[in-house]
Coordinates of C-alpha atoms (C1' of nucleotides) in Angstrom, one line a residue:
Chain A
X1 CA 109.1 115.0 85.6
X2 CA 109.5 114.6 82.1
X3 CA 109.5 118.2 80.3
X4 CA 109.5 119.6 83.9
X5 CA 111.1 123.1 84.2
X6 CA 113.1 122.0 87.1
X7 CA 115.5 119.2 86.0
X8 CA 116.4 116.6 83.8
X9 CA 113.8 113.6 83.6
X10 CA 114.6 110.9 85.8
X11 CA 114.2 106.7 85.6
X12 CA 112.1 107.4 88.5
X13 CA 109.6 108.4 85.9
X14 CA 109.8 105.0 84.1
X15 CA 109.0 103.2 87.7
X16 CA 105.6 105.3 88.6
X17 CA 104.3 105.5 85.3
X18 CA 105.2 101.8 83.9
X19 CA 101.8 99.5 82.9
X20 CA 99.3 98.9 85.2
X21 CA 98.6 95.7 84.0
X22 CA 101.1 93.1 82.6
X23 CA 98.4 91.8 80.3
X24 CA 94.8 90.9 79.8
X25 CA 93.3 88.6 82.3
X26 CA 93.5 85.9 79.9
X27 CA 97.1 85.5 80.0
X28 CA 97.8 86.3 83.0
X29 CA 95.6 83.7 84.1
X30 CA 97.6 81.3 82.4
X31 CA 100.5 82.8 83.5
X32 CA 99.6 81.6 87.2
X33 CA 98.5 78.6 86.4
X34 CA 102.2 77.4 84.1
X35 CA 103.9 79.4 87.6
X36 CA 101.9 76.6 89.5
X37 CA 103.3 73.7 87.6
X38 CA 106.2 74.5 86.7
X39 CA 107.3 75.6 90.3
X40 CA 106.5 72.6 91.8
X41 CA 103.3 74.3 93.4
X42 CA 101.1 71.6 91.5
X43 CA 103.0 68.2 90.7
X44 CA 102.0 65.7 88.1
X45 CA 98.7 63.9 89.4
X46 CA 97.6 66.6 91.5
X47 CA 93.9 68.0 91.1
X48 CA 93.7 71.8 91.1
X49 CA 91.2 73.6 93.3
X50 CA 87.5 73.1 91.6
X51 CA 87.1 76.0 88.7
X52 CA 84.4 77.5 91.0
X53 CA 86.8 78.3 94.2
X54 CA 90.0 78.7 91.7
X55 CA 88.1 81.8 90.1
X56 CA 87.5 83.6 92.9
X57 CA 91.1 83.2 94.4
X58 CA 92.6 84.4 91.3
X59 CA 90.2 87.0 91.2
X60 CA 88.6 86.4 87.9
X61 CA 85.6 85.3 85.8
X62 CA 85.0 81.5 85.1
X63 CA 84.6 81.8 81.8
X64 CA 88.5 83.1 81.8
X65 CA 89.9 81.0 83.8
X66 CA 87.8 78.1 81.6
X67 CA 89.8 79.5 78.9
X68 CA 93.0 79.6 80.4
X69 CA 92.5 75.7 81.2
X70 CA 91.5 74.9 77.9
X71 CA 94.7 76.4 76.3
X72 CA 96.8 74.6 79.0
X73 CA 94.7 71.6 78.1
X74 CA 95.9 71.7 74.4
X75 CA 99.4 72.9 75.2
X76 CA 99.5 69.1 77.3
X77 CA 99.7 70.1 80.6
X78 CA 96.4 69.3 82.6
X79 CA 93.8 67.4 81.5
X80 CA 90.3 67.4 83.3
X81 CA 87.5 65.5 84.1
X82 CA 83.8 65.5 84.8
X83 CA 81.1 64.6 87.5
X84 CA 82.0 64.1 91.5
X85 CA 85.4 63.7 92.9
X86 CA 86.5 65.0 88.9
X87 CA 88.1 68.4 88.4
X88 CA 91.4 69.2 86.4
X89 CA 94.6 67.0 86.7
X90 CA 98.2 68.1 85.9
X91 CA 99.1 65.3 83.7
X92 CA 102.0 63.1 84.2
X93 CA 104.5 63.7 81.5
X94 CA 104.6 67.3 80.9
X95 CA 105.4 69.2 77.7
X96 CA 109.2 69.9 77.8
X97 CA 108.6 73.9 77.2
X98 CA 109.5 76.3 74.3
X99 CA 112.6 77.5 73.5
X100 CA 112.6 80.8 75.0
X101 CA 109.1 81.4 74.1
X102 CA 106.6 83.9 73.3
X103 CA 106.7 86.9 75.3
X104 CA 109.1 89.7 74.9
X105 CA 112.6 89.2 75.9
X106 CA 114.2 89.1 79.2
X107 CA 116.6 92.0 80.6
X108 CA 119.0 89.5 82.5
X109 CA 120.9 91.8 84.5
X110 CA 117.3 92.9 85.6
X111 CA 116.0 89.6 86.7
X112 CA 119.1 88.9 88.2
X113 CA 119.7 91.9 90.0
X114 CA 116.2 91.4 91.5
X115 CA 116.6 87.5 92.1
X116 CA 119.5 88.1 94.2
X117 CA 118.2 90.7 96.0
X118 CA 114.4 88.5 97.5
X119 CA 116.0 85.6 97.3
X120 CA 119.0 86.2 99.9
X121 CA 116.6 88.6 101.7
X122 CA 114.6 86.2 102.4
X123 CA 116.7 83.6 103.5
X124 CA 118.6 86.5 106.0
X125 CA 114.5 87.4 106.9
X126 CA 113.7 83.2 107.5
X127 CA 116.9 82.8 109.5
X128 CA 115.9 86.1 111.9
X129 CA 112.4 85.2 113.1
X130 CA 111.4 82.5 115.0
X131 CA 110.2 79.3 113.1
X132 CA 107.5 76.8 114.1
X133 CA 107.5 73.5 114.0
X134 CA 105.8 73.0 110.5
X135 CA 108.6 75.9 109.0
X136 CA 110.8 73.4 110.0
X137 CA 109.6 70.4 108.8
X138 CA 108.5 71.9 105.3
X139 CA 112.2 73.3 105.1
X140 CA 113.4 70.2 105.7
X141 CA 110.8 68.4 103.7
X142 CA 111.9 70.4 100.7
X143 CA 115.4 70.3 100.9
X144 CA 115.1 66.3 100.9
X145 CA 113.0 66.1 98.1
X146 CA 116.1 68.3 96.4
X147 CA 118.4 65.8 97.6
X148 CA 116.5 62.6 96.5
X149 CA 115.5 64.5 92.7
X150 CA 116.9 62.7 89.5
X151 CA 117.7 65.4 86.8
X152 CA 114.3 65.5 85.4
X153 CA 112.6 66.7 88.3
X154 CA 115.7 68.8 89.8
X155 CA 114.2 72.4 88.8
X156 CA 111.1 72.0 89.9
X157 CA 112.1 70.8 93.5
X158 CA 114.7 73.3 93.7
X159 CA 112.0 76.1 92.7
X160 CA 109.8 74.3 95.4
X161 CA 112.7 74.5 98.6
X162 CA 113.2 78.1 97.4
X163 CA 109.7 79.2 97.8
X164 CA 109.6 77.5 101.2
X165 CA 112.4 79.5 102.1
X166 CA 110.4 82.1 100.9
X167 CA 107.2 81.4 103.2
X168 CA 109.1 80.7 106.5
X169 CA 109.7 84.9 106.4
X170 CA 106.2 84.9 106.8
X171 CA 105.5 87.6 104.4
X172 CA 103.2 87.0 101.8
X173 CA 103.9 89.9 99.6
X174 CA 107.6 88.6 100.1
X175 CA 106.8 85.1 98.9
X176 CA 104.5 86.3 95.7
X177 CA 107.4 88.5 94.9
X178 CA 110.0 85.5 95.2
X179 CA 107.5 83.4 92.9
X180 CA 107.1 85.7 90.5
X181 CA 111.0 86.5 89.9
X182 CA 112.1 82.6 90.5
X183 CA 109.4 82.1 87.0
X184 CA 111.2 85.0 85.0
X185 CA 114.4 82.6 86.0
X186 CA 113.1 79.5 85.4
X187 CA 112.1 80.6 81.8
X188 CA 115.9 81.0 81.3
X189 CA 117.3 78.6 82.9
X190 CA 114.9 75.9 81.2
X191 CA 116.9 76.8 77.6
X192 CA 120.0 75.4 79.0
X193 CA 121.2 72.4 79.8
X194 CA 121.5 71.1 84.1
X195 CA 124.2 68.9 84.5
X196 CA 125.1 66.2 87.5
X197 CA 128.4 67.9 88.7
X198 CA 126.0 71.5 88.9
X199 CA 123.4 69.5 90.6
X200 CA 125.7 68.0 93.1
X201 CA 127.2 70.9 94.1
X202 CA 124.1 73.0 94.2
X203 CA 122.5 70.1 97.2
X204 CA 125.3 71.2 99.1
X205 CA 124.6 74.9 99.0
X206 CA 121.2 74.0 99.7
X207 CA 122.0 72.0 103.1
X208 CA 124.0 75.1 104.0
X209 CA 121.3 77.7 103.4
X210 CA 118.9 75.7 105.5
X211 CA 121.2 74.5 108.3
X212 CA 122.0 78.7 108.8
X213 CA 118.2 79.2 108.3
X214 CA 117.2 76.3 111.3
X215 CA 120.0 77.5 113.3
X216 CA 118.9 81.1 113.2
X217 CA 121.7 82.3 111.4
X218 CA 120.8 85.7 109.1
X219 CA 124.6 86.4 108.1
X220 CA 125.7 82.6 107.0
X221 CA 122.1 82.3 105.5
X222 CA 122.2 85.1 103.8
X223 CA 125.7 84.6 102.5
X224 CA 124.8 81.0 101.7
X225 CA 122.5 81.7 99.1
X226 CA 124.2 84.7 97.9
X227 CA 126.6 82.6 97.0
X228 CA 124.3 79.5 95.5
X229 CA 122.2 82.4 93.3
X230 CA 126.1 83.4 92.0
X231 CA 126.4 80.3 90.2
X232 CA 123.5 79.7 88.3
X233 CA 123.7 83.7 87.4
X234 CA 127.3 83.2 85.9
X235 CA 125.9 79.6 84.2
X236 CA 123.1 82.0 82.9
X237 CA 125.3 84.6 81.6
X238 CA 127.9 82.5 80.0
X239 CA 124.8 80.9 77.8
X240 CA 122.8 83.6 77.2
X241 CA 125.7 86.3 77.0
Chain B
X1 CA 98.3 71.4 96.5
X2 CA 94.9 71.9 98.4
X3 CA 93.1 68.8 98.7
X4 CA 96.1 67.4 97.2
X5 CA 96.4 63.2 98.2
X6 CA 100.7 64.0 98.7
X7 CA 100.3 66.1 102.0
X8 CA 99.1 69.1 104.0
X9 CA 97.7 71.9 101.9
X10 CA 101.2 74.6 101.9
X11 CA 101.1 78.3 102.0
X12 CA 102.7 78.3 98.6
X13 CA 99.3 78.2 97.3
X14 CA 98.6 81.2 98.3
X15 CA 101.0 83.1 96.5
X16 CA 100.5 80.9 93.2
X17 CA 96.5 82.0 93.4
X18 CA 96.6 84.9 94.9
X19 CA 94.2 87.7 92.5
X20 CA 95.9 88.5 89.2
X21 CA 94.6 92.1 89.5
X22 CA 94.8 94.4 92.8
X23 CA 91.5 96.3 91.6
X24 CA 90.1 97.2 88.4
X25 CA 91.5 99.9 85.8
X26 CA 90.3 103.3 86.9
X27 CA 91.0 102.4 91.2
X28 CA 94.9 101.3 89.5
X29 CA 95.5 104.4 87.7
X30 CA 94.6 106.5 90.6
X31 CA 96.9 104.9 92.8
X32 CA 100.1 105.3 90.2
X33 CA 99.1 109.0 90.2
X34 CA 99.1 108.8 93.5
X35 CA 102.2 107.4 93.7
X36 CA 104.3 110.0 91.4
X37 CA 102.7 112.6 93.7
X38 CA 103.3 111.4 97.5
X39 CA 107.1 110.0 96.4
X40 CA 107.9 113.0 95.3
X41 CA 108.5 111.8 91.6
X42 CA 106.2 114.7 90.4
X43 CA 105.7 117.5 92.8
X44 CA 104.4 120.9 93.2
X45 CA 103.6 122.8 90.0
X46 CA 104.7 120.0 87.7
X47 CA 103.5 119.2 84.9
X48 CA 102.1 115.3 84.0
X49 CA 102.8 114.2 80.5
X50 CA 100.5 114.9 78.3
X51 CA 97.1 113.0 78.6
X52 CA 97.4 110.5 75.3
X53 CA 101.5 110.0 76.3
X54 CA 100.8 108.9 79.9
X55 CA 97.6 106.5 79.1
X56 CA 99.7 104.9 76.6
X57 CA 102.7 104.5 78.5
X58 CA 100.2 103.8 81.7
X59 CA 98.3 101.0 79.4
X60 CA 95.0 101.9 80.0
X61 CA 92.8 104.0 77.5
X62 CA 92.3 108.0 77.5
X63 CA 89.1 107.9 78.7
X64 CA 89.8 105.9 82.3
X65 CA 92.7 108.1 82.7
X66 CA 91.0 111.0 82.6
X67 CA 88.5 109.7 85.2
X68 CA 91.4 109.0 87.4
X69 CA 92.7 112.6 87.2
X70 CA 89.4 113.9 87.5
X71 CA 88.8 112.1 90.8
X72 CA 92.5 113.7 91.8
X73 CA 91.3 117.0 90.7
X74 CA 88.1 116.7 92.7
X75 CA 90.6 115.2 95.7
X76 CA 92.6 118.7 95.7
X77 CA 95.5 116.9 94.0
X78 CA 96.0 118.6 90.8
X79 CA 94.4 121.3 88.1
X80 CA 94.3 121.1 84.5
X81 CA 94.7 123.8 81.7
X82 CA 93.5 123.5 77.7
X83 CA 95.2 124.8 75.2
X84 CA 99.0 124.8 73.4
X85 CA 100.8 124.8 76.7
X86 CA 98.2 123.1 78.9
X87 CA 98.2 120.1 81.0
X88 CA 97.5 118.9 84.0
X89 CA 99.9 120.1 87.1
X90 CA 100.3 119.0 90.6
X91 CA 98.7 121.5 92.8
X92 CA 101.1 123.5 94.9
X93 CA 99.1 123.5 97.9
X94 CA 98.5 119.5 98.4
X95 CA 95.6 117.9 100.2
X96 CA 96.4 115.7 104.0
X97 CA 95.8 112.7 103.4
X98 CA 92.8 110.2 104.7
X99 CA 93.5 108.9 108.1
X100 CA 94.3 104.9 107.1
X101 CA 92.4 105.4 104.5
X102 CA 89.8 103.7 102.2
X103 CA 91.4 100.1 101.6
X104 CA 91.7 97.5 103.4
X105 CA 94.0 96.5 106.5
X106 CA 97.4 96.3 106.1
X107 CA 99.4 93.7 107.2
X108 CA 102.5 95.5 109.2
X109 CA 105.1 92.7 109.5
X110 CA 104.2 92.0 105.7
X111 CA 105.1 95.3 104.0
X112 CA 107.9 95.9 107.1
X113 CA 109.7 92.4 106.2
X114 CA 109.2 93.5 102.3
X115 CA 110.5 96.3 102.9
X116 CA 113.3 95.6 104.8
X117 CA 114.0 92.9 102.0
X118 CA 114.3 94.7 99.3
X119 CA 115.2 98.0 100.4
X120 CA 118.4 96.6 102.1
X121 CA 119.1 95.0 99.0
X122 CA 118.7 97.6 96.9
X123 CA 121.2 99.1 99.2
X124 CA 123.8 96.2 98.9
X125 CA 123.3 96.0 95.1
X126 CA 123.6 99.6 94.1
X127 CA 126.8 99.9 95.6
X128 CA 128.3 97.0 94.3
X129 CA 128.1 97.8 90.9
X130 CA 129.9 101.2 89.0
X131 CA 128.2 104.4 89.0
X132 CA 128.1 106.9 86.3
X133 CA 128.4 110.5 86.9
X134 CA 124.6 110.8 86.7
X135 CA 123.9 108.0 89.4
X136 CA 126.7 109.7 91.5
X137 CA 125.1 113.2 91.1
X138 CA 121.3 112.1 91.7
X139 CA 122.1 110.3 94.9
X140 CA 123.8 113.3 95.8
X141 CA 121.2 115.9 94.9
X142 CA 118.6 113.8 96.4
X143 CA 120.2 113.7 100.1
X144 CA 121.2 117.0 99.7
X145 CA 117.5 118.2 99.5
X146 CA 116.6 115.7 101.9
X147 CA 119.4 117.7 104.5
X148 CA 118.0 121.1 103.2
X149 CA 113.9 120.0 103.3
X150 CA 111.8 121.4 106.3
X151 CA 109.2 119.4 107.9
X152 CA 106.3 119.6 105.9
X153 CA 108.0 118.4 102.6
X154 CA 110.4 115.8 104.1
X155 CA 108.5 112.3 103.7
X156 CA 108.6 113.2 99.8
X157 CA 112.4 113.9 99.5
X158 CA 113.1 111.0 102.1
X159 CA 110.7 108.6 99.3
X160 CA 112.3 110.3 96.1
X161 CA 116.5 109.7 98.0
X162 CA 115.1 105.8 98.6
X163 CA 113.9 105.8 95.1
X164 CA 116.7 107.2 93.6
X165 CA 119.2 104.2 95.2
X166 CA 116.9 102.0 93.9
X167 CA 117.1 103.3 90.4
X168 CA 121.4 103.2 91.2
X169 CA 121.1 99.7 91.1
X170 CA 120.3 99.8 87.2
X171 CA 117.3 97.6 87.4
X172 CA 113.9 98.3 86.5
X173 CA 112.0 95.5 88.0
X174 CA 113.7 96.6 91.5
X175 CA 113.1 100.3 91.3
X176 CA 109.2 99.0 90.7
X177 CA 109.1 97.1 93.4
X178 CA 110.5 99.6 95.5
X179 CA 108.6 102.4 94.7
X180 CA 105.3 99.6 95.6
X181 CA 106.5 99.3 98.8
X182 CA 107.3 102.7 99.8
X183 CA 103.5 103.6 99.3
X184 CA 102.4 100.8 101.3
X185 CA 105.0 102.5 104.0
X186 CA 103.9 105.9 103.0
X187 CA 100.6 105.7 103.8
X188 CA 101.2 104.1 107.2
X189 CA 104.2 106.9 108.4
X190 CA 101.3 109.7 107.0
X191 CA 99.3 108.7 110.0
X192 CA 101.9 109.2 112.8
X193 CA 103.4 112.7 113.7
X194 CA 106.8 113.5 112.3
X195 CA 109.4 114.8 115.2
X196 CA 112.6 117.3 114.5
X197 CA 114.7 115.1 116.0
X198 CA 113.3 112.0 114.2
X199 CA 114.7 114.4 111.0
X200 CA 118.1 114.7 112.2
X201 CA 118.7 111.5 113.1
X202 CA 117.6 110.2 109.8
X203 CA 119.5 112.5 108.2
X204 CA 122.6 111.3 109.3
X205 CA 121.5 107.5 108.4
X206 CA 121.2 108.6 105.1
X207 CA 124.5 110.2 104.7
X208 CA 126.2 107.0 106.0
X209 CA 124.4 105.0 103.3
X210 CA 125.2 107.4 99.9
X211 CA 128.5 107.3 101.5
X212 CA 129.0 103.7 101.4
X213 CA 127.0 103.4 98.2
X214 CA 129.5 105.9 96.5
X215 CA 132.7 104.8 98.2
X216 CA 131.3 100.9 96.8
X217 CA 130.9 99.3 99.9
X218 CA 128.4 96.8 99.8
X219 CA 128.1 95.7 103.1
X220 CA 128.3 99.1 104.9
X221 CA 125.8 100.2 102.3
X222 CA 123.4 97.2 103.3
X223 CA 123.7 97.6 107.0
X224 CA 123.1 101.1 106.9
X225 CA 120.3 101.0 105.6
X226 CA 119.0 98.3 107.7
X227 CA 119.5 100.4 110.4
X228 CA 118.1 103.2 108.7
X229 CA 114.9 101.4 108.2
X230 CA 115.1 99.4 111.8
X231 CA 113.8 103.5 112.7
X232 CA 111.1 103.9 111.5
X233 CA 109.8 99.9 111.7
X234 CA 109.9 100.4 115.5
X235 CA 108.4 103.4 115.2
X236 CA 105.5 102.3 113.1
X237 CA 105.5 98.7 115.5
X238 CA 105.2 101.6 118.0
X239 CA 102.4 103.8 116.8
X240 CA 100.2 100.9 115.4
X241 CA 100.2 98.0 117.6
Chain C
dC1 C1' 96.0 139.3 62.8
dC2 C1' 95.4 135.0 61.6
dC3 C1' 97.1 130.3 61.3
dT4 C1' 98.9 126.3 63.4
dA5 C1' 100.5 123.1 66.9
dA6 C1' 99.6 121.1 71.2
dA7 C1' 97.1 120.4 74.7
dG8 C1' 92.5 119.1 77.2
dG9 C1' 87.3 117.8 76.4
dT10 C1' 83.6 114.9 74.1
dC11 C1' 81.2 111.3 71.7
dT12 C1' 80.4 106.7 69.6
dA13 C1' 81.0 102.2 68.7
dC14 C1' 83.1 97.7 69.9
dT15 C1' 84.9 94.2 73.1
dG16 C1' 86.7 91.7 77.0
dC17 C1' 85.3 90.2 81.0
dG18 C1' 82.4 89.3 85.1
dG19 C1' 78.1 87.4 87.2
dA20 C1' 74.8 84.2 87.4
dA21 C1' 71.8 80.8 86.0
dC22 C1' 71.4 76.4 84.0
dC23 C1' 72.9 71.7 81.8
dA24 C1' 75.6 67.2 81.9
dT25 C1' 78.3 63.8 84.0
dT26 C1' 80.0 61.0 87.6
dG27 C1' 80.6 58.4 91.9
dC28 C1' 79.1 57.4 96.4
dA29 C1' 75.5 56.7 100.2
dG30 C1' 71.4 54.8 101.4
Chain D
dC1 C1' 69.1 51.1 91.9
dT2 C1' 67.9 55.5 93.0
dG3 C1' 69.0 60.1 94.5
dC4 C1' 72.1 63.5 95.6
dA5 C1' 76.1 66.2 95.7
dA6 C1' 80.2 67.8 93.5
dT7 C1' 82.3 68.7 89.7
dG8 C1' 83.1 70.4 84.7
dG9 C1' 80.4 72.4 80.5
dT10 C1' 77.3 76.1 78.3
dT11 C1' 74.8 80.2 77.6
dC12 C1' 73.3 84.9 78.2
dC13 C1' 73.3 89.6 79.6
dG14 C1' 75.4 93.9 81.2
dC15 C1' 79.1 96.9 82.3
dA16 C1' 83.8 98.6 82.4
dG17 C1' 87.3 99.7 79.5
dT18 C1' 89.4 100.4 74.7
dA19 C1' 90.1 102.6 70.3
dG20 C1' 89.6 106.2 67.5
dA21 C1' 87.6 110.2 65.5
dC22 C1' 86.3 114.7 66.3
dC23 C1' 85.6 119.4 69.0
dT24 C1' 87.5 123.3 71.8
dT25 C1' 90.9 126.2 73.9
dT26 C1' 95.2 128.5 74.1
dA27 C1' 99.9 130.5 73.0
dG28 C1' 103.2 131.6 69.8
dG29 C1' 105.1 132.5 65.0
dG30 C1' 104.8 134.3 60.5

DNA sequence: CCCTAAAGGTCTACTGCGGAACCATTGCAG
DNA sequence: CTGCAATGGTTCCGCAGTAGACCTTTAGGG
């Protein structure tokens, strides 16, 4: 402990006794709902759940999830509309996002470090459990949709076939964790530029990760996507370093 | 997306939507005490910072902090003194805990598979990167109380050596993280019996992973541990299903 | 012996947020 | 063409939580 009489204070301290909340529910409320969109969650023409139901899964008040609505409303990213069968619409054309924006700034080793760590977890985790039918065909489904993107939509079907890799562990907790860190990444990579020959070569990591992961393969999956995370981690540190 | 006109409503949602707050500010605060007390990040006759220091580095105000370690002092957990000097300290005599507690289900394969995930990881990623002498002389002191703990106090060292890799791997987000999921296991190993020869075996796991970790060997370092934690999973799968 | 520093203990606004009721708009079914 | 159901839009009230000032206790130093 810090000023304890038996030894020097540890990081540990800094783990246990970090904020309990990231934010006030306003922001973090908008927080989920940018994670949504720009994860592929929500595409452009989709209609989010109705405000009513949306609330309650996200755990908070109307009125602040109205509010978190309204500010993605004016920042151009869903617009919404009234009376039966209406409810609020990610819009087509989205805002190309802020250059590394608002919030505090990133620790990239720290993102990183915990990037590599879910994300080739959970592939090794997807490739050692038995998968359904419909892990298979939303893997699959995914890793298509990666393989037919133009450059404009690449990130977000990328983020989209790494969160399915994500849910075919099974583990919830594991998925929100991989959502959450893949956003801290996203945020960074979206200040730098994506280029064909990156693009090209990052398909063909992503046919190997999910062949291993079909096949039932933990080691090759694993090492797979070890291996795809290295390269946008040294693209991220050579621009941001 | 649900109700979406593309296709079949995905899992994905779950984890975009899920709550944006566990619980509300007094229930959070209580569990982080909780937390520094059953890892073993503040133990017997420790002192807690100081009550101003620890709400603002907790984020929540004075006043719902002090609610929170009244509730612990009314739980057995800790005393406070007034005056120059004074604070609150964890009680030397500590209460056994609730049997599966207040809260709600757990889901086993969920924390076990998070667990294993980042854990492992952690693991891996510690001993791929360079120690300093204070990494190297933590991970040590750690398993050497772990080697030199009776029964009755080994489920703290055991937490506090796990934490104490995770902090070796330099990143904050990870040691979070891991510290989350150790209470989740925490509080589900509390309510089976701990054996001697459990101990021993254990302890050997965990000289084979600092070993690795120091010697920088990744890949030993990773499947030790996955061994390590294979233990008590089946165990747990054992007790609880 | 008294003063001061550092800690816990108390009180008082103020505010963010949740809960719930109610209004307004829209499209489909009858 | 009328009514209903499903949605967004609005309003109000109450409570949990925050911020900050202030009180009380205690140990050590001058």
């Amino acid at each position: 402990m810090t000023g304890s009489r038996r030894e020097a204070p540890s990081t540990a301290d800094a783990a246990v006794f970090r904020p309990v909340r990231a934010g006030n529910a306003f922001e973090e409320t908008v927080e989920r709902l940018l994670q949504a969109i720009r994860l592929g969650v929500a595409v452009p023409g989709d209609r989010l759940p109705a405000e009513r139901e949306l609330a309650t899964r996200l755990g908070v008040s109307r009125v602040t999830l109205r509010e978190a609505i309204r500010s993605l409303h004016e920042a151009g990213y869903v617009e919404s509309r009234r009376g039966r069968y209406g409810g609020t619409f990610v819009n087509d054309v989205l805002p190309t996002p802020h250059p590394l924006s608002d919030r505090g700034p990133v620790d990239l080793p720290d993102t990183l470090t915990l990037r590599h760590v879910l994300e080739s977890g959970a592939a090794e985790s997807a490739a050692s459990r038995p998968l359904d039918q419909s892990d298979h065909h939303n893997l699959r489904a995914r890793l298509q949709d990666c393989l037919t993107s133009d450059i404009t939509e690449y990130r977000r079907r990328d983020s989209r076939l790494h969160l399915a890799i994500a849910e075919a562990t099974g583990s919830a907790s594991l998925t929100a964790a991989v959502a959450d860190v893949r956003m801290r990444v996203t945020e960074l990579l979206d200040t730098i530029p994506l280029l064909e020959p990156n693009l090209a070569h990052s398909n063909e990591q992503h046919e190997r990760i999910i062949t291993a992961i079909l096949n039932g393969n933990p080691d090759a999956a694993r090492k797979a996507m070890a291996e795809h995370l290295d390269g946008t981690a040294s693209l991220l540190r050579g621009f941001l370093a």
